[in-house]
Short mmCIF file of C-alpha atoms in Angstrom, two decimals:
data_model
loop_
_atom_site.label_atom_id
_atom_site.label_comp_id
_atom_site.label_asym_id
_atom_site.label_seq_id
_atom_site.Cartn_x
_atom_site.Cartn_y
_atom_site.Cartn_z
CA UNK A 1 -72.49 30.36 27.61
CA UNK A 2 -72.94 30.97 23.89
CA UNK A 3 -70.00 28.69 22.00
CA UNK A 4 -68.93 30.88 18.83
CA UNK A 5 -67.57 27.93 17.10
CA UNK A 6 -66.57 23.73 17.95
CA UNK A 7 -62.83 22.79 16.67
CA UNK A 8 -60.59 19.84 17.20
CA UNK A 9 -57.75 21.80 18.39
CA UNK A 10 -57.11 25.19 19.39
CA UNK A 11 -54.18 27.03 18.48
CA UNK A 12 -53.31 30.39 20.89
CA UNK A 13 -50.16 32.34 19.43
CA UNK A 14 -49.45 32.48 15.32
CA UNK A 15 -45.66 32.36 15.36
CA UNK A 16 -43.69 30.01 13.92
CA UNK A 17 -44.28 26.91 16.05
CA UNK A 18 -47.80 27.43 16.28
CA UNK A 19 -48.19 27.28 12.99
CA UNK A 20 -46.00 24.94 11.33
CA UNK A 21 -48.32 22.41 14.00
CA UNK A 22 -51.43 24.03 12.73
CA UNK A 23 -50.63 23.16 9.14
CA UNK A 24 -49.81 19.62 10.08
CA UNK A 25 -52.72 19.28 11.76
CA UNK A 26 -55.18 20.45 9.26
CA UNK A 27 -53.14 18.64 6.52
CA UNK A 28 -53.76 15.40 8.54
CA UNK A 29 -57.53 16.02 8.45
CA UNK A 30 -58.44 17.68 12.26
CA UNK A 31 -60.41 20.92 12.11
CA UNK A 32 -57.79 23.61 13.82
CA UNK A 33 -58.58 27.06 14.54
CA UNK A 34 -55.35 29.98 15.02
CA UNK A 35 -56.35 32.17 17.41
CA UNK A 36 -53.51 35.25 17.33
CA UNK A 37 -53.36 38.24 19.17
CA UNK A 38 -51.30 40.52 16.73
CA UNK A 39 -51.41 40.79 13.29
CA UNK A 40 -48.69 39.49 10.55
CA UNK A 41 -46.23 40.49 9.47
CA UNK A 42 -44.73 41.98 12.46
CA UNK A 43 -40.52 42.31 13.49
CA UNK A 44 -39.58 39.33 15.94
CA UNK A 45 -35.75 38.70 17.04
CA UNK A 46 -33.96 35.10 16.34
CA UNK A 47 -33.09 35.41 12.42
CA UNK A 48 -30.04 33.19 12.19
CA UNK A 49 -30.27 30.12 10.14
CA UNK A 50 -28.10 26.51 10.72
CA UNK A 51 -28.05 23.55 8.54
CA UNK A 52 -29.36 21.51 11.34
CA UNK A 53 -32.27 24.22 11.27
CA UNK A 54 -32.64 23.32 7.24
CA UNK A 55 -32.23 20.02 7.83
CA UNK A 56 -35.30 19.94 10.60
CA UNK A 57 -37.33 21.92 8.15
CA UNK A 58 -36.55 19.29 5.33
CA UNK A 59 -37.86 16.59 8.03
CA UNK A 60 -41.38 18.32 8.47
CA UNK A 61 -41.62 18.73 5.25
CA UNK A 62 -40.88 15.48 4.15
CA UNK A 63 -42.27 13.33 7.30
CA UNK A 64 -45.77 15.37 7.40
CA UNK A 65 -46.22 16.34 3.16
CA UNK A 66 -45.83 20.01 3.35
CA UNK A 67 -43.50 21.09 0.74
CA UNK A 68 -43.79 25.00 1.95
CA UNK A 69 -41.89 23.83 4.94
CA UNK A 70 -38.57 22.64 2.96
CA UNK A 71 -38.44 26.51 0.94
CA UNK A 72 -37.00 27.77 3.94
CA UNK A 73 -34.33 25.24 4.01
CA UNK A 74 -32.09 27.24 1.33
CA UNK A 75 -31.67 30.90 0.37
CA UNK A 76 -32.68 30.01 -3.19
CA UNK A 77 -35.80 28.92 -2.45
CA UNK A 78 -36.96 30.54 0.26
CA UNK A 79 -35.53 34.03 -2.10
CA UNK A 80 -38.15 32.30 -4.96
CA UNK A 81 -40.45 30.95 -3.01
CA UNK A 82 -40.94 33.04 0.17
CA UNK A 83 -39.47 36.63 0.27
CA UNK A 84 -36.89 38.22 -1.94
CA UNK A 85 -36.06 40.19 1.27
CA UNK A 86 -34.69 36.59 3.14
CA UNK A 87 -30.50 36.82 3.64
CA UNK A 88 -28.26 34.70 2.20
CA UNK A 89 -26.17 32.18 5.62
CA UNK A 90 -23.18 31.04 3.65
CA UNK A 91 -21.21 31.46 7.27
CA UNK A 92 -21.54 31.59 10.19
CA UNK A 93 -18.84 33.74 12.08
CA UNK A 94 -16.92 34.14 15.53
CA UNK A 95 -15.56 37.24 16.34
CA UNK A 96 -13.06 38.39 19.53
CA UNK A 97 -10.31 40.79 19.95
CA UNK A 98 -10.24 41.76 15.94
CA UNK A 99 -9.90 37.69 15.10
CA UNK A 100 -12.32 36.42 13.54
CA UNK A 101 -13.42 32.60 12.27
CA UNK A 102 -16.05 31.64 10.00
CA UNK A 103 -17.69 28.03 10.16
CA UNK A 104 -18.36 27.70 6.11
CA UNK A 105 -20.64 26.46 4.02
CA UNK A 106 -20.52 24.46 0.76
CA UNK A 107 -22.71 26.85 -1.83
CA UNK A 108 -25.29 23.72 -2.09
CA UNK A 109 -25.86 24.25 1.33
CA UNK A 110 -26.32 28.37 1.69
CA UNK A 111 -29.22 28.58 4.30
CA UNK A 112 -31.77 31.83 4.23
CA UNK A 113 -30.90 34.47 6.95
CA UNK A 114 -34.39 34.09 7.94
CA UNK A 115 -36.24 38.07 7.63
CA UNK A 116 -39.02 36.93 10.05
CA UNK A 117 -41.74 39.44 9.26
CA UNK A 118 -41.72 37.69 6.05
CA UNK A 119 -40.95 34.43 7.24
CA UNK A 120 -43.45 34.30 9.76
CA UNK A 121 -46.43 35.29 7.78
CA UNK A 122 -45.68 32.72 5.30
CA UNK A 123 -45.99 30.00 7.99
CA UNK A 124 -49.05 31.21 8.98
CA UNK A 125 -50.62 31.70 5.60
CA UNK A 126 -49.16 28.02 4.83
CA UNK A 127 -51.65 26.86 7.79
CA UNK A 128 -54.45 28.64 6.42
CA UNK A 129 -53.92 27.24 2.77
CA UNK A 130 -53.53 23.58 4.03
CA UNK A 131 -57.06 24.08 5.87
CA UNK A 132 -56.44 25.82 9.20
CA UNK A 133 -59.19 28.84 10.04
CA UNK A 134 -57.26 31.68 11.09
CA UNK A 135 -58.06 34.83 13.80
CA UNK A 136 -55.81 37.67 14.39
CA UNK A 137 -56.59 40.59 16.73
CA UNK A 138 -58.45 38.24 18.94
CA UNK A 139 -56.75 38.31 22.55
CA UNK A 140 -57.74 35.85 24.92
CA UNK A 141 -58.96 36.34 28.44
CA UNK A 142 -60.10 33.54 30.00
CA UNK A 143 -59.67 29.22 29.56
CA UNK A 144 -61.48 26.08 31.30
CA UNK A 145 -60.77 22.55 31.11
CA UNK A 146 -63.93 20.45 31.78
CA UNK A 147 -64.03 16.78 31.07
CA UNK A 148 -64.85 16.87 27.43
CA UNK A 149 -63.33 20.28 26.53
CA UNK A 150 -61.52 23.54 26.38
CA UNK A 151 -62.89 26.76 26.07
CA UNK A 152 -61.39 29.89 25.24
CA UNK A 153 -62.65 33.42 25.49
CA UNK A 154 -61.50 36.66 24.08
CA UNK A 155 -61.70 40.14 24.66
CA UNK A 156 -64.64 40.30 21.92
CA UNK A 157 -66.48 38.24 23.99
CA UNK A 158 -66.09 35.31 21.82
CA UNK A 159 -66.02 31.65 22.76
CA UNK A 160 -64.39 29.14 20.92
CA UNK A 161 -64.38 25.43 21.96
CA UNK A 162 -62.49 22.20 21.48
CA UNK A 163 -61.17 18.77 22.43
CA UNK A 164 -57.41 20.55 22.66
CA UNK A 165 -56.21 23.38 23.23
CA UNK A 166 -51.99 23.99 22.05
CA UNK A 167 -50.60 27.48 23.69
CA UNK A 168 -48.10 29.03 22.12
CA UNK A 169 -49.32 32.88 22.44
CA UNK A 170 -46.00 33.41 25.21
CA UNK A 171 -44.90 33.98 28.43
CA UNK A 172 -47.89 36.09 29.58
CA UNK A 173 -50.51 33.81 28.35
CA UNK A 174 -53.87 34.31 29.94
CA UNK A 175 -55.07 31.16 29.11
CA UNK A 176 -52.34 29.12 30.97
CA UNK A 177 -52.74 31.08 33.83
CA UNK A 178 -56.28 30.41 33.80
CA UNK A 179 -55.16 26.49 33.89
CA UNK A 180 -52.80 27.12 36.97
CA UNK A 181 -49.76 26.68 34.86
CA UNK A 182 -47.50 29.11 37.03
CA UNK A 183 -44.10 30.88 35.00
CA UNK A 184 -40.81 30.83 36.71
CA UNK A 185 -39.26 33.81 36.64
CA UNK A 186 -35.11 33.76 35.79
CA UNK A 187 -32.42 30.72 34.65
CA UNK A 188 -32.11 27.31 35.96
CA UNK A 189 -29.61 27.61 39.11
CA UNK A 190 -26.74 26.65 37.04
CA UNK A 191 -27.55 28.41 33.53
CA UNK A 192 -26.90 31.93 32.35
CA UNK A 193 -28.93 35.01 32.87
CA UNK A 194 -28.85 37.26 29.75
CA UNK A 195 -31.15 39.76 28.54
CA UNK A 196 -31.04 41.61 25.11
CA UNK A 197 -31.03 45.06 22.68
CA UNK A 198 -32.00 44.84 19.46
CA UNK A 199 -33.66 46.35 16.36
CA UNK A 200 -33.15 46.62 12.54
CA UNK A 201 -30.70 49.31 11.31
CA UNK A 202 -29.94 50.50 7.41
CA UNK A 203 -26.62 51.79 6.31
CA UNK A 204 -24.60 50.36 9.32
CA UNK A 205 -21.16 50.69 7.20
CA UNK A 206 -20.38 47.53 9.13
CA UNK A 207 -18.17 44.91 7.27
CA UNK A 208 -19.28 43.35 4.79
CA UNK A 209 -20.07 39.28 5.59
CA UNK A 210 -22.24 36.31 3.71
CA UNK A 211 -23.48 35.12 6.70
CA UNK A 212 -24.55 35.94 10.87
CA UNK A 213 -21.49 37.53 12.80
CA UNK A 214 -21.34 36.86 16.65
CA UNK A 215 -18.51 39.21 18.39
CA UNK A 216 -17.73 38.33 21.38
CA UNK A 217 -16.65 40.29 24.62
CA UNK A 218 -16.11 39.84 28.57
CA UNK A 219 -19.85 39.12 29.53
CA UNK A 220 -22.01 39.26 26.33
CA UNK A 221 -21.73 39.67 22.45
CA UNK A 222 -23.06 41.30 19.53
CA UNK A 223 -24.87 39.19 16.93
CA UNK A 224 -25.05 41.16 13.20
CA UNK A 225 -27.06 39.31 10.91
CA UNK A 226 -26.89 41.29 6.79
CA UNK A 227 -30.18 40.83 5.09
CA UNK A 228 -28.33 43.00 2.41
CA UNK A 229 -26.33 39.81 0.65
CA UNK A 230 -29.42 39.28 -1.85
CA UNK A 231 -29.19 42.68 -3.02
CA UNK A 232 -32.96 43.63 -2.23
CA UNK A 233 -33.09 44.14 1.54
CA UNK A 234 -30.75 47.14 2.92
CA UNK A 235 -31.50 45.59 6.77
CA UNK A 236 -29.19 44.71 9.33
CA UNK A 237 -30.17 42.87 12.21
CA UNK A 238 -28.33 43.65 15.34
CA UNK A 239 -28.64 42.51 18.92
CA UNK A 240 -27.01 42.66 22.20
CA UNK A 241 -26.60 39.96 24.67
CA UNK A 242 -25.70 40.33 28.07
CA UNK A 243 -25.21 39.17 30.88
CA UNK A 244 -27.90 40.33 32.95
CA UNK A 245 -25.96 39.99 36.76
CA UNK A 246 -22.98 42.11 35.14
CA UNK A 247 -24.56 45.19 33.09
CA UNK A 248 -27.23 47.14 34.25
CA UNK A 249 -30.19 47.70 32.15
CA UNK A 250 -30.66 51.31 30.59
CA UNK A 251 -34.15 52.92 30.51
CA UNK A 252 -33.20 54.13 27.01
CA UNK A 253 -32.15 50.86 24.69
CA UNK A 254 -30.24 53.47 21.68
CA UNK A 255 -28.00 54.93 24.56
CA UNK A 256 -27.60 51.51 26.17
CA UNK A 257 -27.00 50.26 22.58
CA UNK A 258 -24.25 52.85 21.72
CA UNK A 259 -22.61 52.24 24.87
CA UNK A 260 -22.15 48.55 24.61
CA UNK A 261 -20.65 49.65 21.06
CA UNK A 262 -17.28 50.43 22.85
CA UNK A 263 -16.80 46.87 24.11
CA UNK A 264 -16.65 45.89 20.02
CA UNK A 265 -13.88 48.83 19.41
CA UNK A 266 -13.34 46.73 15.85
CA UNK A 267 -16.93 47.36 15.01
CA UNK A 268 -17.34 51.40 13.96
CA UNK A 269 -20.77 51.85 12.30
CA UNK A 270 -20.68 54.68 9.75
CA UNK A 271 -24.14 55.68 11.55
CA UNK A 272 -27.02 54.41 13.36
CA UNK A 273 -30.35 54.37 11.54
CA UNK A 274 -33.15 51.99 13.16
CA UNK A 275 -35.99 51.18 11.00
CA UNK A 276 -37.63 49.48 13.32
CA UNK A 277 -38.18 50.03 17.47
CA UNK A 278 -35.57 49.42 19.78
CA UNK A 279 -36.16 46.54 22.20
CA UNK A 280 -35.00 46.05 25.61
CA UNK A 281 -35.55 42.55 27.12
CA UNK A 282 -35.42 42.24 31.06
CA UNK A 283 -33.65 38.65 31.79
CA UNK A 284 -34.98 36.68 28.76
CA UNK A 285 -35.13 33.23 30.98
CA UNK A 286 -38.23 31.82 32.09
CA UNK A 287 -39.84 28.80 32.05
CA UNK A 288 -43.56 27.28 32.92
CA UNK A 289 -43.58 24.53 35.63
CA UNK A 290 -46.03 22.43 33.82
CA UNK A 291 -45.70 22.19 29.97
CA UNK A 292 -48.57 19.77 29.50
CA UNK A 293 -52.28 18.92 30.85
CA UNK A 294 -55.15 16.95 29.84
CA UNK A 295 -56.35 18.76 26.70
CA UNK A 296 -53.56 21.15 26.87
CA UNK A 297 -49.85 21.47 26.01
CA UNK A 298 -47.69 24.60 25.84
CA UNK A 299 -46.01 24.82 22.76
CA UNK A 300 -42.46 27.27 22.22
CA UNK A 301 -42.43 31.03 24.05
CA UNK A 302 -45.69 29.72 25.98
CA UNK A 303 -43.40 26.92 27.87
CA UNK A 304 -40.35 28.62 28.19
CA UNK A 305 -37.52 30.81 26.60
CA UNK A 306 -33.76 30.68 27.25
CA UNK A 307 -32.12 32.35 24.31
CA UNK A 308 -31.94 32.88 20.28
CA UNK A 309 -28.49 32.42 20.18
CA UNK A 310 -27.65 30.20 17.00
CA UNK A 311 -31.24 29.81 16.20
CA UNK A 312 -31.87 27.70 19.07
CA UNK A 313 -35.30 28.84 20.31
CA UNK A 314 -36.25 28.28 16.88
CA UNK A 315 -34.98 24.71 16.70
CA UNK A 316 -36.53 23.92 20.03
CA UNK A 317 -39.66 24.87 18.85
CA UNK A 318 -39.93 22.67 15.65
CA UNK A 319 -38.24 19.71 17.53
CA UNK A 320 -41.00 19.98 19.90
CA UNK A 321 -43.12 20.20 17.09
CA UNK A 322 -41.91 16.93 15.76
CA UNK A 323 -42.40 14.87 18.23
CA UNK A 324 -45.47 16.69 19.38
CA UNK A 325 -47.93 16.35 16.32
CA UNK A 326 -47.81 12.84 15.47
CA UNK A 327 -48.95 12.03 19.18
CA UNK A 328 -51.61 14.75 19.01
CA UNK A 329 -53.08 13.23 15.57
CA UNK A 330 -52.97 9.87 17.15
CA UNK A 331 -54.07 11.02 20.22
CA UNK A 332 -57.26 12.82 18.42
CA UNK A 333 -58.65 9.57 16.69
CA UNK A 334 -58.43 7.47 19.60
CA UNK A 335 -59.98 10.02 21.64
CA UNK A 336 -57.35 9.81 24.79
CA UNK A 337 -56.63 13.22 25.11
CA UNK A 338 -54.65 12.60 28.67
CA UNK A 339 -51.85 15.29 29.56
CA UNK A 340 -49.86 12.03 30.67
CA UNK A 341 -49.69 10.89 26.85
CA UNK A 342 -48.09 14.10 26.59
CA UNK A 343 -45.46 13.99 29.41
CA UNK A 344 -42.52 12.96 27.13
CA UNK A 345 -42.76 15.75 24.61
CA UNK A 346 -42.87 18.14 27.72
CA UNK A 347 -39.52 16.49 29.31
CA UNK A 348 -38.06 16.52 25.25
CA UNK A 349 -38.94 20.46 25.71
CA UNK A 350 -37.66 20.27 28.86
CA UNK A 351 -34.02 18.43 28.26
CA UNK A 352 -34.12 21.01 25.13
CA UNK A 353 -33.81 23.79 27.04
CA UNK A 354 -31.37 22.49 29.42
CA UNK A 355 -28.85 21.87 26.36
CA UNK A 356 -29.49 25.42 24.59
CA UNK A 357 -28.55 27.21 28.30
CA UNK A 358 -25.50 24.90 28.05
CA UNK A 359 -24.36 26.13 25.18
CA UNK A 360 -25.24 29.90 26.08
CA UNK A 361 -23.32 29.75 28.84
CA UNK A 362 -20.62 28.04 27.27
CA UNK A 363 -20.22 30.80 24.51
CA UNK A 364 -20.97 33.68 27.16
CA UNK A 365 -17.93 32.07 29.52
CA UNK A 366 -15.72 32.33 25.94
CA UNK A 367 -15.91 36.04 26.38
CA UNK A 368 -12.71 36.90 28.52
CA UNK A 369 -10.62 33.60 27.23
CA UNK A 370 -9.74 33.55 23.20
CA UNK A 371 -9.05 29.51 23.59
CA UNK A 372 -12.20 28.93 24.93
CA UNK A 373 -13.61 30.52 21.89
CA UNK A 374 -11.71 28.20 19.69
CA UNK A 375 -12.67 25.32 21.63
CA UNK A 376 -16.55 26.21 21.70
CA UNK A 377 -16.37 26.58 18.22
CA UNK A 378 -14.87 23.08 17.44
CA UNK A 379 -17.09 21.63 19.41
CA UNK A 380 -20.42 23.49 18.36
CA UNK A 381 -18.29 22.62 14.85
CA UNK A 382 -18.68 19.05 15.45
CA UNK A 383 -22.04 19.30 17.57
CA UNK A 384 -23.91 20.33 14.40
CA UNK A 385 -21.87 18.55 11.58
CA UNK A 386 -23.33 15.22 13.74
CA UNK A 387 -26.69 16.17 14.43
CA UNK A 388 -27.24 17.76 11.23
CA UNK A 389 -26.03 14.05 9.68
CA UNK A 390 -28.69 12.16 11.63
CA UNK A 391 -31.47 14.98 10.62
CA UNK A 392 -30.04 14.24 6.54
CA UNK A 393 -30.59 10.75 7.02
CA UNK A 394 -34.11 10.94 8.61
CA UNK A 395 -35.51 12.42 5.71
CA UNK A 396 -33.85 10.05 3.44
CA UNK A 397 -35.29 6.99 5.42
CA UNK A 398 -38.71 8.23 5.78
CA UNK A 399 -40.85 7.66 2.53
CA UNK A 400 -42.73 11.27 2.22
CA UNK A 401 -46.16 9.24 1.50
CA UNK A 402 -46.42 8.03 4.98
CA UNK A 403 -46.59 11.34 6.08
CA UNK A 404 -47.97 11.52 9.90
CA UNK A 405 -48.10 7.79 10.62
CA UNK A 406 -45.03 7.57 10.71
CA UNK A 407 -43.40 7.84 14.32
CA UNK A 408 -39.49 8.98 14.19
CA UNK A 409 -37.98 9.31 17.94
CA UNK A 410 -34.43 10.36 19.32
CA UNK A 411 -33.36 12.51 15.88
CA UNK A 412 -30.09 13.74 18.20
CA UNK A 413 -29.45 11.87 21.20
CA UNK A 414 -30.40 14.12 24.31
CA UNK A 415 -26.08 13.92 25.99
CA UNK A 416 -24.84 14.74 22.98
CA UNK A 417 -24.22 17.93 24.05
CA UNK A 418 -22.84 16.65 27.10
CA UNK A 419 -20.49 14.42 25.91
CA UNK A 420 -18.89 16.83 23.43
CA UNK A 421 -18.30 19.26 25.96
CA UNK A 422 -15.75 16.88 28.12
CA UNK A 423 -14.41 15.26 24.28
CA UNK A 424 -11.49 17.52 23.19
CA UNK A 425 -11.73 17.56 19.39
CA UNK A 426 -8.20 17.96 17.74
CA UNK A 427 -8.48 14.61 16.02
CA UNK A 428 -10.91 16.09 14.38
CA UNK A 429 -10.07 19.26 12.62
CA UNK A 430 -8.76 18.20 9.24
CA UNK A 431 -11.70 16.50 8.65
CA UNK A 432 -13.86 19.52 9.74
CA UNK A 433 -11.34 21.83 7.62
CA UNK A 434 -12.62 19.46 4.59
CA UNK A 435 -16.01 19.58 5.27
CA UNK A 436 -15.51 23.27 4.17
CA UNK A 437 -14.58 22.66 0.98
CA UNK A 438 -17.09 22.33 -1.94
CA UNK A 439 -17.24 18.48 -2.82
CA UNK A 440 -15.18 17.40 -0.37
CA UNK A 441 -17.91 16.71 2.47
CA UNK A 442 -17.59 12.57 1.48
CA UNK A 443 -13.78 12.87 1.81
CA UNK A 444 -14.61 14.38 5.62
CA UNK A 445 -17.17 12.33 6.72
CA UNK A 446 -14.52 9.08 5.91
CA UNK A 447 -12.32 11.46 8.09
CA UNK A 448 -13.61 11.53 10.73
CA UNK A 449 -15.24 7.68 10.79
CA UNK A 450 -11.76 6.40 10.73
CA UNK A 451 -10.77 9.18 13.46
CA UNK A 452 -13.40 7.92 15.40
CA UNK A 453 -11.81 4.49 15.06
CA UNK A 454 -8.10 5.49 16.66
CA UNK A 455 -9.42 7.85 18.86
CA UNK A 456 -9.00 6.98 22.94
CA UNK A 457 -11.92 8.08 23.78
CA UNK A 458 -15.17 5.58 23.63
CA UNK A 459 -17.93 8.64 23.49
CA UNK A 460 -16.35 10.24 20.07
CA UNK A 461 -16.67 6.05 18.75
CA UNK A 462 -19.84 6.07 19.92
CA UNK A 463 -21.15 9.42 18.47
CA UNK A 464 -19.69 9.08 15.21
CA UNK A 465 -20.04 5.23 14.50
CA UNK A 466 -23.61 5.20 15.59
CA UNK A 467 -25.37 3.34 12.25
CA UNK A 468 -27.84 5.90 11.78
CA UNK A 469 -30.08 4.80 8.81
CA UNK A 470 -30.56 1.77 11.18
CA UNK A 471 -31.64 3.51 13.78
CA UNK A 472 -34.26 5.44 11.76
CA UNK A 473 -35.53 2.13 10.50
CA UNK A 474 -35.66 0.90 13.99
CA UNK A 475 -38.09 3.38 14.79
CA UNK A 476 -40.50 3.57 12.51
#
């Protein structure tokens, strides 16, 4: 077998993920090769933006010295910086029944409604600038695993090889099948089964809003995301979620589209113009029964998907990232390469996924009950404000020169999620009412530290109290 070319590590996929650890990589000195099968820029779904999202993209940017990673964090820069056709995520809203509320943000903190054509080529251009040789239009056949590497072939005929090979090319990757790594098909026995519709539209003569929009109904919900806030892109972003055991799927997504319409009666679109396909997903959950290998690890789409909602496949992803790339460049220069150095990332991915299906099913089971609405949003409210806090003071602790030594574990503790779903949060809501407020977000912090204090219940003291900067220290 002729070998086209050697590389440290082999990248499969050219999304998000896959690149953003392909930059790292390179940046850090290994020789990394992208292998994609499509060609950028190209529409994907999953355009919402968070501030734990900005936050994590401040950490990688910060913790591994790649300063393209943090102009995403903010509409202003990623408007200067990236695309003028990005969104401006000032709010994030919850609609039901006509009511409607809107988690704020402080203008400081506007995020970028991420346009993802644009967004994702950047990423992958990023990896190529900071050293990583790129391939599009190159799908892959065929893998093998032999003792001192992995070799990939593609439908050229081409064979690449190298000491590790990353997956994140998706559900139908050849290459994982070729290792044995089997897909299951369908949710977790306790966690939702949703599926999707979705495209781009222009001239939607939907309400005006400076942020995503989720409107909820009995068994799914309609997430509008406005690209038009920056005054450049006329795009909407729409998509339908489901659940998958209640609505049948329609061969044709427009007519299936228009006809989940009437369960949003507040929502009357002046007209219907995609710009870009429709897209019908079958049930969107799946996940691979083994994540990781020796000289292999499957990376985002490639080890599972649950669902976009709130950016959260997204987030996965880079978490995984995180904790992912630091081992791998260690890993490289002491030549152990063992999938069991790799087992804790895949359980991180694993627990990840767990807690995003948690919260999809928490949101989906909002749909016929207006008080379980307000009490997913106080507690997704006071989920993020949290998290988001650790994630702010992880990139203050870690000094941007240390770049990829540094080893930062635990960012959000894995039953958080958990925990604030049996913690009923009225103690809490001035403070989160204050966090809303421009200059204020001191004032609410102190808030809800000394609500922590009186509160009964020890899992809200523990949460809140936790002495994070010490923590990060701890585990450097």
């Amino acid at each position: 077998m002729s070998v086209t070319s050697h590389h440290d590590v082999l990248v499969l996929g050219s999304g998000p993920g896959a690149s953003v650890l392909a930059t790292v990589l390179a940046r850090a000195g290994s020789d990394v090769l992208v292998v994609g099968e499509d060609t950028h820029p190209r529409y994907r779904q999953g355009e919402t933006s968070t501030p734990f999202l900005s936050w994590l993209l401040r950490l990688l940017s910060a913790r591994y010295d790649v300063p393209e990673f943090a102009h995403l964090a903010a509409y202003d820069t990623a408007r200067e910086q990236v695309s003028r056709r990005v969104g401006v995520e000032r709010s994030i809203g919850f609609a039901q029944g006509g009511r409607e509320r809107r988690t704020a943000l402080p203008r400081a903190a506007a995020g970028a409604l991420l346009y993802r054509q644009d967004v994702d080529a950047h990423l992958f251009h990023t990896a190529a600038l900071h050293g990583a040789r790129v391939r599009q239009q190159a799908k892959v056949v065929k893998a093998e695993v032999t003792a001192d590497q992995v070799l990939v072939t593609t439908a050229r005929g081409e064979t690449f090889s190298a000491r590790f090979l990353v997956d994140a090319s998706g559900r139908d990757s050849a290459a994982l099948a070729a290792l044995g790594a089997e897909v299951r098909e369908g949710a977790a026995a306790d966690g939702p089964r949703t599926r999707t519709v979705h495209t781009h539209l222009i001239e939607t003569g939907l309400p005006a809003a400076d942020g995503t929009t989720h409107h909820l109904f009995d068994g799914g919900w309609l997430t509008v995301t406005p690209f038009t806030g920056g005054g450049v892109n006329p795009v909407t972003g729409v998509r339908f979620t489901v659940d998958a055991d209640r609505f049948e799927q329609d061969e044709d997504p427009e007519r299936e589209f228009r006809a989940l319409l009437e369960r949003v009666p507040e929502l009357r679109p002046g007209r219907i113009a995609p710009v870009q396909p429709w897209h019908s997903t079958g049930v969107q959950q799946y996940a691979r029964e083994q994540r990781a290998g020796d000289r292999w690890f499957a990376l985002g789409a490639s080890a599972g998907f649950t669902d976009p909602f709130l950016a959260g496949e997204l987030v996965h992803e880079l978490q995984v990232v995180n904790a992912l790339a630091w081992r791998l460049i260690k890993a490289l220069a002491a030549d152990d390469l063992r999938g069991t150095y790799f087992a804790e990332v895949a359980a991180l991915d694993e627990r990840l996924r767990s807690a995003q299906a948690t919260l999809v099913a928490d949101f989906l089971g909002a749909g016929a009950d207006p008080a379980r609405l307000d009490r997913f949003v106080e507690r997704w409210e006071l989920a993020g404000f949290y998290a988001t806090l650790r994630l702010r003071d992880a990139v203050v602790s870690l000094p941007g020169s240390d770049g990829p030594a540094l080893a930062y574990e635990g960012l959000v503790p894995d039953d958080d999620l958990e925990t604030l779903r049996k913690v009923t949060p009225p103690a809490f809501r001035s403070g989160m009412t204050a966090l809303r407020e421009p200059g204020r977000g001191l004032t609410a912090v102190g808030r809800l530290r000394a609500a922590a204090r009186t509160s009964p219940s020890p899992e809200i003291q523990r949460l809140l109290l936790a002495a994070t900067p010490d923590l990060v220290r701890g585990r450097l």
